[in-house]
Amino acid sequence: MRLFTIALLAVSAIIAINACDDDDKPCSNCPNNDLISGEYNPQPYNLAVPSFFPPPIIPADNPLTVEGVELGRRLFYDKILSADGTMSCATCHLPEKSFTDGNAVSTGILGIAGRRSSMAIVNLAYNAKGFFWDGRAATLEEQALLPVEDHIELNESWPNVIEKIRNHADYPLRFRKAFGIDRKSEITKELAVKAIAQFERTFISADSKYDKVVWKNEGWFTDQEERGKMLFSSKNRKL
Ligand code: HEC
């Protein structure tokens, strides 16, 4: 009887070691749980660039693909990038406000006001002079790493975000489709920001009155607009 109990305990211990729970905890004993199966056949994304624009700056190691842009779009709007699940990139960069938040300075998840105003993230693929108001991020990929861990923005850590993405029902397959990885453990912050940067490079604004008058020679500024343009471009504050 005692032998039987020991045998039973041993069997259940083996079952416990091999158990692959399908819940959202990472399963370190189960290598197969790490595999992502699905097709990898990325399609080039056709960026419709207005004829009067310079060629977009696309890094050789991050070409635009339909799958990458779509993944980036989802990440940009996803609140899992913040510590308490209340904010995404889009909270401060709203499409209906030219991708700003319309406030003088932006406020992050802790309710602390930042020092600067959110920027209109349009035509970024044509900017070679650095990102942020002071140009401190050289590339869009580098820029996208920062808001997640900024305490007065999303106040999350990248290891946490990556853990949430690896355990997500939908993201692992999307990372495979965009970047050809075979395992959830190959999902990294570098790939996440590549996807976000791809999405951001598709934002083109080329049909404002300014664009029409300056680039397309369509119509004229009013006298007041002309004065405003001169004032805006002038280094002489006394104008
Ligand atoms: C709490 C509000 C807030 C959140 C959330 C936020 N941003 Fe920003 N964003 C800002 C502010 C403010 C600036 C300007 C900061 C500076 O210059 O120091 C900025 C600047 C930028 C720029 C630079 C644009 C340019 O023309 O140089 C990009 C790109 C950008 N954000 C993308 C993102 C992405 C991607 C995310 C999500 C991962 C994000 N932002 C999340 C407020 C926010």
PDB file of C-alpha atoms and ligand atoms in Angstrom:
ATOM      1  CA  MET A   1       0.000   0.000   0.000  1.00  0.00           C
ATOM      2  CA  ARG A   2       2.786   2.402   0.976  1.00  0.00           C
ATOM      3  CA  LEU A   3       4.711   1.424  -2.166  1.00  0.00           C
ATOM      4  CA  PHE A   4       1.635   2.152  -4.253  1.00  0.00           C
ATOM      5  CA  THR A   5       1.339   5.625  -2.713  1.00  0.00           C
ATOM      6  CA  ILE A   6       5.005   6.368  -3.412  1.00  0.00           C
ATOM      7  CA  ALA A   7       4.587   5.197  -7.001  1.00  0.00           C
ATOM      8  CA  LEU A   8       1.493   7.361  -7.374  1.00  0.00           C
ATOM      9  CA  LEU A   9       3.324  10.390  -5.988  1.00  0.00           C
ATOM     10  CA  ALA A  10       6.229   9.768  -8.368  1.00  0.00           C
ATOM     11  CA  VAL A  11       3.879   9.570 -11.357  1.00  0.00           C
ATOM     12  CA  SER A  12       2.057  12.732 -10.400  1.00  0.00           C
ATOM     13  CA  ALA A  13       5.382  14.511  -9.884  1.00  0.00           C
ATOM     14  CA  ILE A  14       6.435  13.540 -13.424  1.00  0.00           C
ATOM     15  CA  ILE A  15       3.095  14.737 -14.771  1.00  0.00           C
ATOM     16  CA  ALA A  16       3.521  18.034 -12.898  1.00  0.00           C
ATOM     17  CA  ILE A  17       7.020  18.587 -14.337  1.00  0.00           C
ATOM     18  CA  ASN A  18       5.826  17.936 -17.853  1.00  0.00           C
ATOM     19  CA  ALA A  19       2.577  19.818 -17.525  1.00  0.00           C
ATOM     20  CA  CYS A  20       2.268  22.521 -20.121  1.00  0.00           C
ATOM     21  CA  ASP A  21      -0.328  24.865 -18.740  1.00  0.00           C
ATOM     22  CA  ASP A  22      -1.797  26.895 -21.483  1.00  0.00           C
ATOM     23  CA  ASP A  23      -2.518  29.801 -19.209  1.00  0.00           C
ATOM     24  CA  ASP A  24      -0.608  33.000 -19.676  1.00  0.00           C
ATOM     25  CA  LYS A  25       2.353  32.134 -17.435  1.00  0.00           C
ATOM     26  CA  PRO A  26       5.556  31.470 -19.364  1.00  0.00           C
ATOM     27  CA  CYS A  27       6.215  27.708 -19.406  1.00  0.00           C
ATOM     28  CA  SER A  28       9.938  27.198 -18.933  1.00  0.00           C
ATOM     29  CA  ASN A  29       9.676  23.390 -18.957  1.00  0.00           C
ATOM     30  CA  CYS A  30       7.890  23.329 -22.262  1.00  0.00           C
ATOM     31  CA  PRO A  31      10.110  24.258 -25.200  1.00  0.00           C
ATOM     32  CA  ASN A  32       7.269  23.658 -27.651  1.00  0.00           C
ATOM     33  CA  ASN A  33       5.211  26.380 -26.031  1.00  0.00           C
ATOM     34  CA  ASP A  34       7.877  28.790 -27.232  1.00  0.00           C
ATOM     35  CA  LEU A  35       7.465  27.882 -30.901  1.00  0.00           C
ATOM     36  CA  ILE A  36       5.361  30.076 -33.161  1.00  0.00           C
ATOM     37  CA  SER A  37       3.912  28.379 -36.200  1.00  0.00           C
ATOM     38  CA  GLY A  38       2.621  30.369 -39.139  1.00  0.00           C
ATOM     39  CA  GLU A  39       3.580  31.593 -42.547  1.00  0.00           C
ATOM     40  CA  TYR A  40       6.435  34.091 -43.032  1.00  0.00           C
ATOM     41  CA  ASN A  41       5.975  35.851 -46.333  1.00  0.00           C
ATOM     42  CA  PRO A  42       6.240  39.615 -45.766  1.00  0.00           C
ATOM     43  CA  GLN A  43       4.949  41.842 -48.537  1.00  0.00           C
ATOM     44  CA  PRO A  44       6.631  45.157 -49.391  1.00  0.00           C
ATOM     45  CA  TYR A  45       4.551  48.128 -48.224  1.00  0.00           C
ATOM     46  CA  ASN A  46       3.821  50.531 -51.029  1.00  0.00           C
ATOM     47  CA  LEU A  47       4.370  53.994 -49.552  1.00  0.00           C
ATOM     48  CA  ALA A  48       2.594  56.548 -51.719  1.00  0.00           C
ATOM     49  CA  VAL A  49       5.014  59.490 -51.563  1.00  0.00           C
ATOM     50  CA  PRO A  50       3.806  62.811 -53.021  1.00  0.00           C
ATOM     51  CA  SER A  51       5.832  63.777 -56.103  1.00  0.00           C
ATOM     52  CA  PHE A  52       7.108  67.006 -54.518  1.00  0.00           C
ATOM     53  CA  PHE A  53       8.539  65.186 -51.466  1.00  0.00           C
ATOM     54  CA  PRO A  54      12.161  64.044 -51.213  1.00  0.00           C
ATOM     55  CA  PRO A  55      12.683  60.259 -51.097  1.00  0.00           C
ATOM     56  CA  PRO A  56      11.785  58.809 -47.675  1.00  0.00           C
ATOM     57  CA  ILE A  57      14.642  57.756 -45.392  1.00  0.00           C
ATOM     58  CA  ILE A  58      14.126  54.028 -44.767  1.00  0.00           C
ATOM     59  CA  PRO A  59      16.917  52.190 -42.896  1.00  0.00           C
ATOM     60  CA  ALA A  60      18.311  49.204 -44.827  1.00  0.00           C
ATOM     61  CA  ASP A  61      17.687  46.938 -41.821  1.00  0.00           C
ATOM     62  CA  ASN A  62      14.041  47.965 -41.416  1.00  0.00           C
ATOM     63  CA  PRO A  63      12.243  48.044 -44.777  1.00  0.00           C
ATOM     64  CA  LEU A  64       8.502  48.730 -44.717  1.00  0.00           C
ATOM     65  CA  THR A  65       6.351  45.629 -45.026  1.00  0.00           C
ATOM     66  CA  VAL A  66       2.577  45.290 -44.856  1.00  0.00           C
ATOM     67  CA  GLU A  67       2.961  42.959 -41.854  1.00  0.00           C
ATOM     68  CA  GLY A  68       5.473  45.219 -40.057  1.00  0.00           C
ATOM     69  CA  VAL A  69       3.358  48.350 -40.493  1.00  0.00           C
ATOM     70  CA  GLU A  70       0.260  46.518 -39.252  1.00  0.00           C
ATOM     71  CA  LEU A  71       2.100  45.207 -36.180  1.00  0.00           C
ATOM     72  CA  GLY A  72       3.444  48.701 -35.495  1.00  0.00           C
ATOM     73  CA  ARG A  73      -0.039  50.166 -35.802  1.00  0.00           C
ATOM     74  CA  ARG A  74      -1.339  47.753 -33.172  1.00  0.00           C
ATOM     75  CA  LEU A  75       1.532  48.434 -30.783  1.00  0.00           C
ATOM     76  CA  PHE A  76       1.154  52.207 -31.220  1.00  0.00           C
ATOM     77  CA  TYR A  77      -2.482  52.045 -30.100  1.00  0.00           C
ATOM     78  CA  ASP A  78      -1.992  49.357 -27.424  1.00  0.00           C
ATOM     79  CA  LYS A  79      -2.138  50.315 -23.753  1.00  0.00           C
ATOM     80  CA  ILE A  80      -0.061  47.276 -22.763  1.00  0.00           C
ATOM     81  CA  LEU A  81       2.901  49.559 -23.369  1.00  0.00           C
ATOM     82  CA  SER A  82       2.062  51.394 -20.120  1.00  0.00           C
ATOM     83  CA  ALA A  83       2.567  50.171 -16.545  1.00  0.00           C
ATOM     84  CA  ASP A  84      -1.118  50.336 -15.549  1.00  0.00           C
ATOM     85  CA  GLY A  85      -2.713  49.683 -18.945  1.00  0.00           C
ATOM     86  CA  THR A  86      -4.222  53.158 -19.231  1.00  0.00           C
ATOM     87  CA  MET A  87      -2.129  54.851 -21.936  1.00  0.00           C
ATOM     88  CA  SER A  88      -0.655  54.131 -25.326  1.00  0.00           C
ATOM     89  CA  CYS A  89       1.469  56.191 -27.703  1.00  0.00           C
ATOM     90  CA  ALA A  90      -1.784  57.377 -29.277  1.00  0.00           C
ATOM     91  CA  THR A  91      -2.990  58.915 -25.996  1.00  0.00           C
ATOM     92  CA  CYS A  92      -0.480  61.729 -26.567  1.00  0.00           C
ATOM     93  CA  HIS A  93      -0.380  61.432 -30.360  1.00  0.00           C
ATOM     94  CA  LEU A  94      -4.006  61.488 -31.472  1.00  0.00           C
ATOM     95  CA  PRO A  95      -4.662  61.189 -35.214  1.00  0.00           C
ATOM     96  CA  GLU A  96      -7.534  63.698 -34.992  1.00  0.00           C
ATOM     97  CA  LYS A  97      -5.146  66.283 -33.522  1.00  0.00           C
ATOM     98  CA  SER A  98      -2.404  65.821 -36.136  1.00  0.00           C
ATOM     99  CA  PHE A  99      -0.901  63.213 -33.797  1.00  0.00           C
ATOM    100  CA  THR A 100      -0.470  65.619 -30.863  1.00  0.00           C
ATOM    101  CA  ASP A 101      -2.578  65.730 -27.684  1.00  0.00           C
ATOM    102  CA  GLY A 102      -3.584  69.360 -28.114  1.00  0.00           C
ATOM    103  CA  ASN A 103      -2.112  70.356 -24.729  1.00  0.00           C
ATOM    104  CA  ALA A 104       0.635  72.823 -23.888  1.00  0.00           C
ATOM    105  CA  VAL A 105       2.565  70.043 -22.128  1.00  0.00           C
ATOM    106  CA  SER A 106       1.859  66.304 -22.032  1.00  0.00           C
ATOM    107  CA  THR A 107       0.825  64.377 -18.920  1.00  0.00           C
ATOM    108  CA  GLY A 108       1.708  60.694 -18.437  1.00  0.00           C
ATOM    109  CA  ILE A 109       0.186  57.827 -16.440  1.00  0.00           C
ATOM    110  CA  LEU A 110       1.123  59.219 -13.023  1.00  0.00           C
ATOM    111  CA  GLY A 111      -0.667  62.484 -13.764  1.00  0.00           C
ATOM    112  CA  ILE A 112       2.605  64.397 -13.664  1.00  0.00           C
ATOM    113  CA  ALA A 113       2.875  67.109 -16.295  1.00  0.00           C
ATOM    114  CA  GLY A 114       5.958  66.817 -18.503  1.00  0.00           C
ATOM    115  CA  ARG A 115       8.117  69.731 -19.565  1.00  0.00           C
ATOM    116  CA  ARG A 116       7.271  69.625 -23.237  1.00  0.00           C
ATOM    117  CA  SER A 117       4.442  69.566 -25.709  1.00  0.00           C
ATOM    118  CA  SER A 118       3.638  66.411 -27.671  1.00  0.00           C
ATOM    119  CA  MET A 119       4.872  66.604 -31.264  1.00  0.00           C
ATOM    120  CA  ALA A 120       2.899  66.168 -34.480  1.00  0.00           C
ATOM    121  CA  ILE A 121       4.416  62.941 -35.707  1.00  0.00           C
ATOM    122  CA  VAL A 122       3.885  63.396 -39.429  1.00  0.00           C
ATOM    123  CA  ASN A 123       6.358  63.235 -42.341  1.00  0.00           C
ATOM    124  CA  LEU A 124       8.927  61.659 -40.030  1.00  0.00           C
ATOM    125  CA  ALA A 125      10.400  59.540 -42.836  1.00  0.00           C
ATOM    126  CA  TYR A 126      11.760  62.779 -44.331  1.00  0.00           C
ATOM    127  CA  ASN A 127      13.510  64.062 -41.230  1.00  0.00           C
ATOM    128  CA  ALA A 128      17.274  63.509 -41.087  1.00  0.00           C
ATOM    129  CA  LYS A 129      17.945  65.965 -38.292  1.00  0.00           C
ATOM    130  CA  GLY A 130      17.071  63.896 -35.224  1.00  0.00           C
ATOM    131  CA  PHE A 131      13.840  63.441 -33.280  1.00  0.00           C
ATOM    132  CA  PHE A 132      12.316  65.207 -30.223  1.00  0.00           C
ATOM    133  CA  TRP A 133      12.286  69.001 -29.907  1.00  0.00           C
ATOM    134  CA  ASP A 134      16.041  68.942 -29.271  1.00  0.00           C
ATOM    135  CA  GLY A 135      16.845  66.265 -31.869  1.00  0.00           C
ATOM    136  CA  ARG A 136      18.363  63.954 -29.251  1.00  0.00           C
ATOM    137  CA  ALA A 137      17.169  60.670 -30.819  1.00  0.00           C
ATOM    138  CA  ALA A 138      18.959  59.902 -34.088  1.00  0.00           C
ATOM    139  CA  THR A 139      16.406  57.468 -35.498  1.00  0.00           C
ATOM    140  CA  LEU A 140      12.721  56.669 -35.066  1.00  0.00           C
ATOM    141  CA  GLU A 141      13.654  53.227 -33.737  1.00  0.00           C
ATOM    142  CA  GLU A 142      15.812  54.849 -31.044  1.00  0.00           C
ATOM    143  CA  GLN A 143      13.069  57.374 -30.245  1.00  0.00           C
ATOM    144  CA  ALA A 144      10.366  54.728 -29.770  1.00  0.00           C
ATOM    145  CA  LEU A 145      12.377  53.000 -27.017  1.00  0.00           C
ATOM    146  CA  LEU A 146      12.127  56.020 -24.727  1.00  0.00           C
ATOM    147  CA  PRO A 147       8.419  56.810 -23.949  1.00  0.00           C
ATOM    148  CA  VAL A 148       7.839  53.306 -22.508  1.00  0.00           C
ATOM    149  CA  GLU A 149      10.398  53.713 -19.709  1.00  0.00           C
ATOM    150  CA  ASP A 150       9.959  57.465 -19.223  1.00  0.00           C
ATOM    151  CA  HIS A 151       8.471  57.854 -15.734  1.00  0.00           C
ATOM    152  CA  ILE A 152       6.290  60.772 -16.721  1.00  0.00           C
ATOM    153  CA  GLU A 153       5.047  59.025 -19.847  1.00  0.00           C
ATOM    154  CA  LEU A 154       4.235  55.285 -19.929  1.00  0.00           C
ATOM    155  CA  ASN A 155       6.361  54.435 -16.837  1.00  0.00           C
ATOM    156  CA  GLU A 156       6.744  50.740 -17.741  1.00  0.00           C
ATOM    157  CA  SER A 157       9.869  48.587 -18.209  1.00  0.00           C
ATOM    158  CA  TRP A 158      10.702  46.983 -21.545  1.00  0.00           C
ATOM    159  CA  PRO A 159      11.219  43.515 -19.974  1.00  0.00           C
ATOM    160  CA  ASN A 160       7.623  43.725 -18.659  1.00  0.00           C
ATOM    161  CA  VAL A 161       6.261  44.861 -22.008  1.00  0.00           C
ATOM    162  CA  ILE A 162       8.089  42.053 -23.832  1.00  0.00           C
ATOM    163  CA  GLU A 163       6.765  39.504 -21.319  1.00  0.00           C
ATOM    164  CA  LYS A 164       3.201  40.747 -21.919  1.00  0.00           C
ATOM    165  CA  ILE A 165       3.706  40.582 -25.695  1.00  0.00           C
ATOM    166  CA  ARG A 166       5.215  37.055 -25.588  1.00  0.00           C
ATOM    167  CA  ASN A 167       2.214  35.824 -23.598  1.00  0.00           C
ATOM    168  CA  HIS A 168      -0.339  37.635 -25.732  1.00  0.00           C
ATOM    169  CA  ALA A 169      -2.785  35.590 -27.791  1.00  0.00           C
ATOM    170  CA  ASP A 170      -2.179  37.480 -31.032  1.00  0.00           C
ATOM    171  CA  TYR A 171       1.188  39.278 -31.024  1.00  0.00           C
ATOM    172  CA  PRO A 172       3.645  36.334 -31.310  1.00  0.00           C
ATOM    173  CA  LEU A 173       2.230  35.277 -34.684  1.00  0.00           C
ATOM    174  CA  ARG A 174       2.286  38.905 -35.871  1.00  0.00           C
ATOM    175  CA  PHE A 175       5.960  39.199 -34.901  1.00  0.00           C
ATOM    176  CA  ARG A 176       6.644  36.017 -36.861  1.00  0.00           C
ATOM    177  CA  LYS A 177       4.768  37.347 -39.899  1.00  0.00           C
ATOM    178  CA  ALA A 178       6.661  40.650 -39.750  1.00  0.00           C
ATOM    179  CA  PHE A 179      10.155  39.484 -38.823  1.00  0.00           C
ATOM    180  CA  GLY A 180      10.336  35.726 -39.429  1.00  0.00           C
ATOM    181  CA  ILE A 181      11.177  34.711 -35.875  1.00  0.00           C
ATOM    182  CA  ASP A 182      10.511  31.096 -34.853  1.00  0.00           C
ATOM    183  CA  ARG A 183      10.114  31.484 -31.095  1.00  0.00           C
ATOM    184  CA  LYS A 184       8.292  33.757 -28.668  1.00  0.00           C
ATOM    185  CA  SER A 185      11.584  34.153 -26.821  1.00  0.00           C
ATOM    186  CA  GLU A 186      12.966  35.901 -29.927  1.00  0.00           C
ATOM    187  CA  ILE A 187      10.512  38.797 -29.474  1.00  0.00           C
ATOM    188  CA  THR A 188      12.595  41.775 -28.351  1.00  0.00           C
ATOM    189  CA  LYS A 189      12.159  45.485 -27.744  1.00  0.00           C
ATOM    190  CA  GLU A 190      14.346  46.081 -30.824  1.00  0.00           C
ATOM    191  CA  LEU A 191      11.769  44.301 -33.019  1.00  0.00           C
ATOM    192  CA  ALA A 192       8.860  46.082 -31.293  1.00  0.00           C
ATOM    193  CA  VAL A 193      10.340  49.523 -32.008  1.00  0.00           C
ATOM    194  CA  LYS A 194      11.191  48.519 -35.567  1.00  0.00           C
ATOM    195  CA  ALA A 195       7.496  47.801 -36.138  1.00  0.00           C
ATOM    196  CA  ILE A 196       6.421  51.076 -34.479  1.00  0.00           C
ATOM    197  CA  ALA A 197       8.923  53.013 -36.615  1.00  0.00           C
ATOM    198  CA  GLN A 198       7.612  51.331 -39.776  1.00  0.00           C
ATOM    199  CA  PHE A 199       4.088  52.425 -38.904  1.00  0.00           C
ATOM    200  CA  GLU A 200       5.208  55.985 -38.138  1.00  0.00           C
ATOM    201  CA  ARG A 201       7.001  56.269 -41.499  1.00  0.00           C
ATOM    202  CA  THR A 202       3.636  55.876 -43.245  1.00  0.00           C
ATOM    203  CA  PHE A 203       2.232  59.126 -41.778  1.00  0.00           C
ATOM    204  CA  ILE A 204       2.260  61.616 -44.629  1.00  0.00           C
ATOM    205  CA  SER A 205       0.739  65.070 -44.559  1.00  0.00           C
ATOM    206  CA  ALA A 206       0.848  66.739 -47.950  1.00  0.00           C
ATOM    207  CA  ASP A 207      -2.467  68.416 -48.538  1.00  0.00           C
ATOM    208  CA  SER A 208      -2.638  71.353 -46.132  1.00  0.00           C
ATOM    209  CA  LYS A 209      -3.099  74.867 -47.450  1.00  0.00           C
ATOM    210  CA  TYR A 210       0.609  75.419 -46.796  1.00  0.00           C
ATOM    211  CA  ASP A 211       1.518  72.378 -48.914  1.00  0.00           C
ATOM    212  CA  LYS A 212      -0.779  73.504 -51.704  1.00  0.00           C
ATOM    213  CA  VAL A 213       0.575  77.064 -51.862  1.00  0.00           C
ATOM    214  CA  VAL A 214       4.266  76.350 -51.265  1.00  0.00           C
ATOM    215  CA  TRP A 215       4.771  73.028 -53.033  1.00  0.00           C
ATOM    216  CA  LYS A 216       1.992  72.761 -55.573  1.00  0.00           C
ATOM    217  CA  ASN A 217       1.621  76.439 -56.550  1.00  0.00           C
ATOM    218  CA  GLU A 218      -2.111  76.142 -55.955  1.00  0.00           C
ATOM    219  CA  GLY A 219      -3.797  79.310 -54.673  1.00  0.00           C
ATOM    220  CA  TRP A 220      -2.376  82.059 -52.447  1.00  0.00           C
ATOM    221  CA  PHE A 221      -1.964  82.862 -48.771  1.00  0.00           C
ATOM    222  CA  THR A 222      -4.097  85.711 -47.459  1.00  0.00           C
ATOM    223  CA  ASP A 223      -2.166  88.840 -46.450  1.00  0.00           C
ATOM    224  CA  GLN A 224      -2.522  87.805 -42.826  1.00  0.00           C
ATOM    225  CA  GLU A 225      -1.224  84.275 -43.524  1.00  0.00           C
ATOM    226  CA  GLU A 226       1.690  85.716 -45.488  1.00  0.00           C
ATOM    227  CA  ARG A 227       2.608  87.940 -42.537  1.00  0.00           C
ATOM    228  CA  GLY A 228       2.304  84.947 -40.199  1.00  0.00           C
ATOM    229  CA  LYS A 229       4.578  82.873 -42.414  1.00  0.00           C
ATOM    230  CA  MET A 230       7.217  85.598 -42.441  1.00  0.00           C
ATOM    231  CA  LEU A 231       6.983  86.013 -38.700  1.00  0.00           C
ATOM    232  CA  PHE A 232       7.202  82.254 -38.125  1.00  0.00           C
ATOM    233  CA  SER A 233      10.277  81.848 -40.333  1.00  0.00           C
ATOM    234  CA  SER A 234      12.048  84.978 -39.189  1.00  0.00           C
ATOM    235  CA  LYS A 235      14.951  84.913 -36.782  1.00  0.00           C
ATOM    236  CA  ASN A 236      14.334  88.593 -36.126  1.00  0.00           C
ATOM    237  CA  ARG A 237      11.854  88.657 -33.214  1.00  0.00           C
ATOM    238  CA  LYS A 238      11.227  92.375 -33.749  1.00  0.00           C
ATOM    239  CA  LEU A 239       9.476  91.859 -37.082  1.00  0.00           C
TER     240      LEU A 239
HETATM  241  C1  HEC B   1       2.677  61.250 -22.097  1.00  0.00           C
HETATM  242  C2  HEC B   1       2.568  61.619 -23.477  1.00  0.00           C
HETATM  243  C3  HEC B   1       3.356  60.865 -24.516  1.00  0.00           C
HETATM  244  C4  HEC B   1       3.330  59.509 -24.766  1.00  0.00           C
HETATM  245  C5  HEC B   1       2.570  58.439 -24.005  1.00  0.00           C
HETATM  246  C6  HEC B   1       4.148  59.303 -25.929  1.00  0.00           C
HETATM  247  N1  HEC B   1       4.648  60.487 -26.385  1.00  0.00           N
HETATM  248 FE1  HEC B   1       5.751  60.787 -28.036  1.00  0.00          FE
HETATM  249  N2  HEC B   1       6.113  62.689 -27.494  1.00  0.00           N
HETATM  250  C7  HEC B   1       5.572  63.301 -26.374  1.00  0.00           C
HETATM  251  C8  HEC B   1       6.277  64.545 -26.122  1.00  0.00           C
HETATM  252  C9  HEC B   1       5.988  65.511 -24.973  1.00  0.00           C
HETATM  253  C10 HEC B   1       7.263  64.670 -27.117  1.00  0.00           C
HETATM  254  C11 HEC B   1       8.343  65.730 -27.203  1.00  0.00           C
HETATM  255  C12 HEC B   1       9.357  65.376 -26.098  1.00  0.00           C
HETATM  256  C13 HEC B   1      10.705  66.055 -26.179  1.00  0.00           C
HETATM  257  O1  HEC B   1      11.018  66.725 -27.153  1.00  0.00           O
HETATM  258  O2  HEC B   1      11.477  65.873 -25.229  1.00  0.00           O
HETATM  259  C14 HEC B   1       7.122  63.489 -27.977  1.00  0.00           C
HETATM  260  C15 HEC B   1       7.872  63.239 -29.121  1.00  0.00           C
HETATM  261  C16 HEC B   1       7.710  62.142 -29.932  1.00  0.00           C
HETATM  262  C17 HEC B   1       8.371  61.935 -31.221  1.00  0.00           C
HETATM  263  C18 HEC B   1       9.326  62.885 -31.911  1.00  0.00           C
HETATM  264  C19 HEC B   1       8.711  63.512 -33.141  1.00  0.00           C
HETATM  265  C20 HEC B   1       9.640  64.443 -33.886  1.00  0.00           C
HETATM  266  O3  HEC B   1       9.196  65.043 -34.884  1.00  0.00           O
HETATM  267  O4  HEC B   1      10.816  64.575 -33.511  1.00  0.00           O
HETATM  268  C21 HEC B   1       7.959  60.716 -31.683  1.00  0.00           C
HETATM  269  C22 HEC B   1       8.359  60.045 -32.987  1.00  0.00           C
HETATM  270  C23 HEC B   1       7.071  60.151 -30.680  1.00  0.00           C
HETATM  271  N3  HEC B   1       6.922  61.046 -29.645  1.00  0.00           N
HETATM  272  C24 HEC B   1       6.517  58.888 -30.768  1.00  0.00           C
HETATM  273  C25 HEC B   1       5.948  58.249 -29.656  1.00  0.00           C
HETATM  274  C26 HEC B   1       5.740  56.804 -29.576  1.00  0.00           C
HETATM  275  C27 HEC B   1       6.101  55.810 -30.638  1.00  0.00           C
HETATM  276  C28 HEC B   1       5.154  56.575 -28.351  1.00  0.00           C
HETATM  277  C29 HEC B   1       4.770  55.250 -27.744  1.00  0.00           C
HETATM  278  C30 HEC B   1       5.824  54.262 -27.635  1.00  0.00           C
HETATM  279  C31 HEC B   1       5.001  57.875 -27.703  1.00  0.00           C
HETATM  280  N4  HEC B   1       5.517  58.848 -28.516  1.00  0.00           N
HETATM  281  C32 HEC B   1       4.395  58.052 -26.474  1.00  0.00           C
HETATM  282  C33 HEC B   1       4.529  62.804 -25.613  1.00  0.00           C
HETATM  283  C34 HEC B   1       4.214  61.462 -25.541  1.00  0.00           C
END
